[in-house]
Amino acid sequence: RNCPKISCLTLPGGQNLAMFNLPESLWVDTAGNIFETTDAMKTDNKARSEGAETYVMPTTTEGWERSGTCEWMVDSAGKLTVRPLPNMERGKLGRWNLGWVPWMNHLTSITSVYIEPNVVADYCGYMFYNCKNLVSVDISNLETAQAQDLSFMFGNCEKLTSIDLSSLDTANATNLSGMFYNCLSLTSLDASGLSTAKATNLASMFQGCNSLTLLVDKLPHLLSTNLLVGVLFRVVVVFFCGICAL
């Protein structure tokens, strides 16, 4: 109690974090798991360590904002950068409701996006929705293996002309609805790594993408579900032996 500057705590197994009256409501263990230390957590088993654990209070770089165990900033040039917190090897973005993303108040200012290595997201719905001035995206480092909802991820990104999603892991994604909704200027999309194996909702995935060319080297897998029936877009498939336009 009354130790406001404590930043690291090692506990024996079975201890409840809430009982220590820690100065912050959010602490993280060495595995990156987030623990709330509010009164409501006093009976929550998630707040108890099974073995000796070290907990670190998240710190944020000056001028940056925090989301989960990541921090983000939109600079004067409109570049959105997301990275793990300074004292974390890996960072996990906090979850948001629908379009209420952490950078909600900067949507029209964002012109480019860069995700640094070791950033994890288990929810990507509406991540860049309504970033109407976004023209460049680099999310090749974003780890989405556990993400199930990527709906409207790039919805209404009206100025975005190309997206490289070759490294995006959607193996567990079930909702890809509206993912590229109303991307009016999108002409090039590398979806060679995109999987719809578990997808149950692809409604309006490409609605409004009137100029879209989909580049993919795994067409049979991508079309292994009939959920794409009715989606109106032109597909150009690049094979090693040539180009076939469907």
PDB file of C-alpha atoms in Angstrom, residues 8 17 33 40 56-57 68 70 78 89 91 101 110 138 146 148 160 164 166 170 188 196 203 238-239:
ATOM      1  CA  CYS A   8       7.796  -4.872 -10.845  1.00  0.00           C
ATOM      2  CA  LEU A  17      -3.077  -9.504  -7.270  1.00  0.00           C
ATOM      3  CA  ASN A  33      -1.163 -12.023 -19.970  1.00  0.00           C
ATOM      4  CA  ALA A  40     -14.016  -6.963  -9.015  1.00  0.00           C
ATOM      5  CA  VAL A  56       5.295  -5.684 -14.583  1.00  0.00           C
ATOM      6  CA  MET A  57       3.281  -2.472 -14.611  1.00  0.00           C
ATOM      7  CA  GLY A  68      -3.706  -3.361 -24.184  1.00  0.00           C
ATOM      8  CA  CYS A  70       0.756  -2.061 -27.109  1.00  0.00           C
ATOM      9  CA  GLY A  78      -0.380  11.029 -40.573  1.00  0.00           C
ATOM     10  CA  GLU A  89       8.804  -8.227 -25.720  1.00  0.00           C
ATOM     11  CA  GLY A  91       2.306  -6.670 -27.198  1.00  0.00           C
ATOM     12  CA  VAL A 101     -10.810   1.784 -32.241  1.00  0.00           C
ATOM     13  CA  ILE A 110      -4.219   8.717 -40.870  1.00  0.00           C
ATOM     14  CA  ASP A 138       2.106  -2.275 -43.874  1.00  0.00           C
ATOM     15  CA  GLN A 146      -6.290 -16.184 -33.125  1.00  0.00           C
ATOM     16  CA  GLN A 148     -11.916 -14.579 -35.661  1.00  0.00           C
ATOM     17  CA  LEU A 160      -6.378   2.973 -50.655  1.00  0.00           C
ATOM     18  CA  ASP A 164      -0.525  -6.680 -49.440  1.00  0.00           C
ATOM     19  CA  SER A 166       0.161 -12.144 -48.231  1.00  0.00           C
ATOM     20  CA  THR A 170      -6.810 -15.732 -41.276  1.00  0.00           C
ATOM     21  CA  SER A 188      -4.527  -4.379 -56.394  1.00  0.00           C
ATOM     22  CA  THR A 196     -11.516 -18.649 -45.788  1.00  0.00           C
ATOM     23  CA  ALA A 203     -21.218 -10.787 -46.890  1.00  0.00           C
ATOM     24  CA  VAL A 238      -1.591 -15.306 -61.551  1.00  0.00           C
ATOM     25  CA  PHE A 239      -0.153 -18.742 -62.182  1.00  0.00           C
TER      26      PHE A 239
END
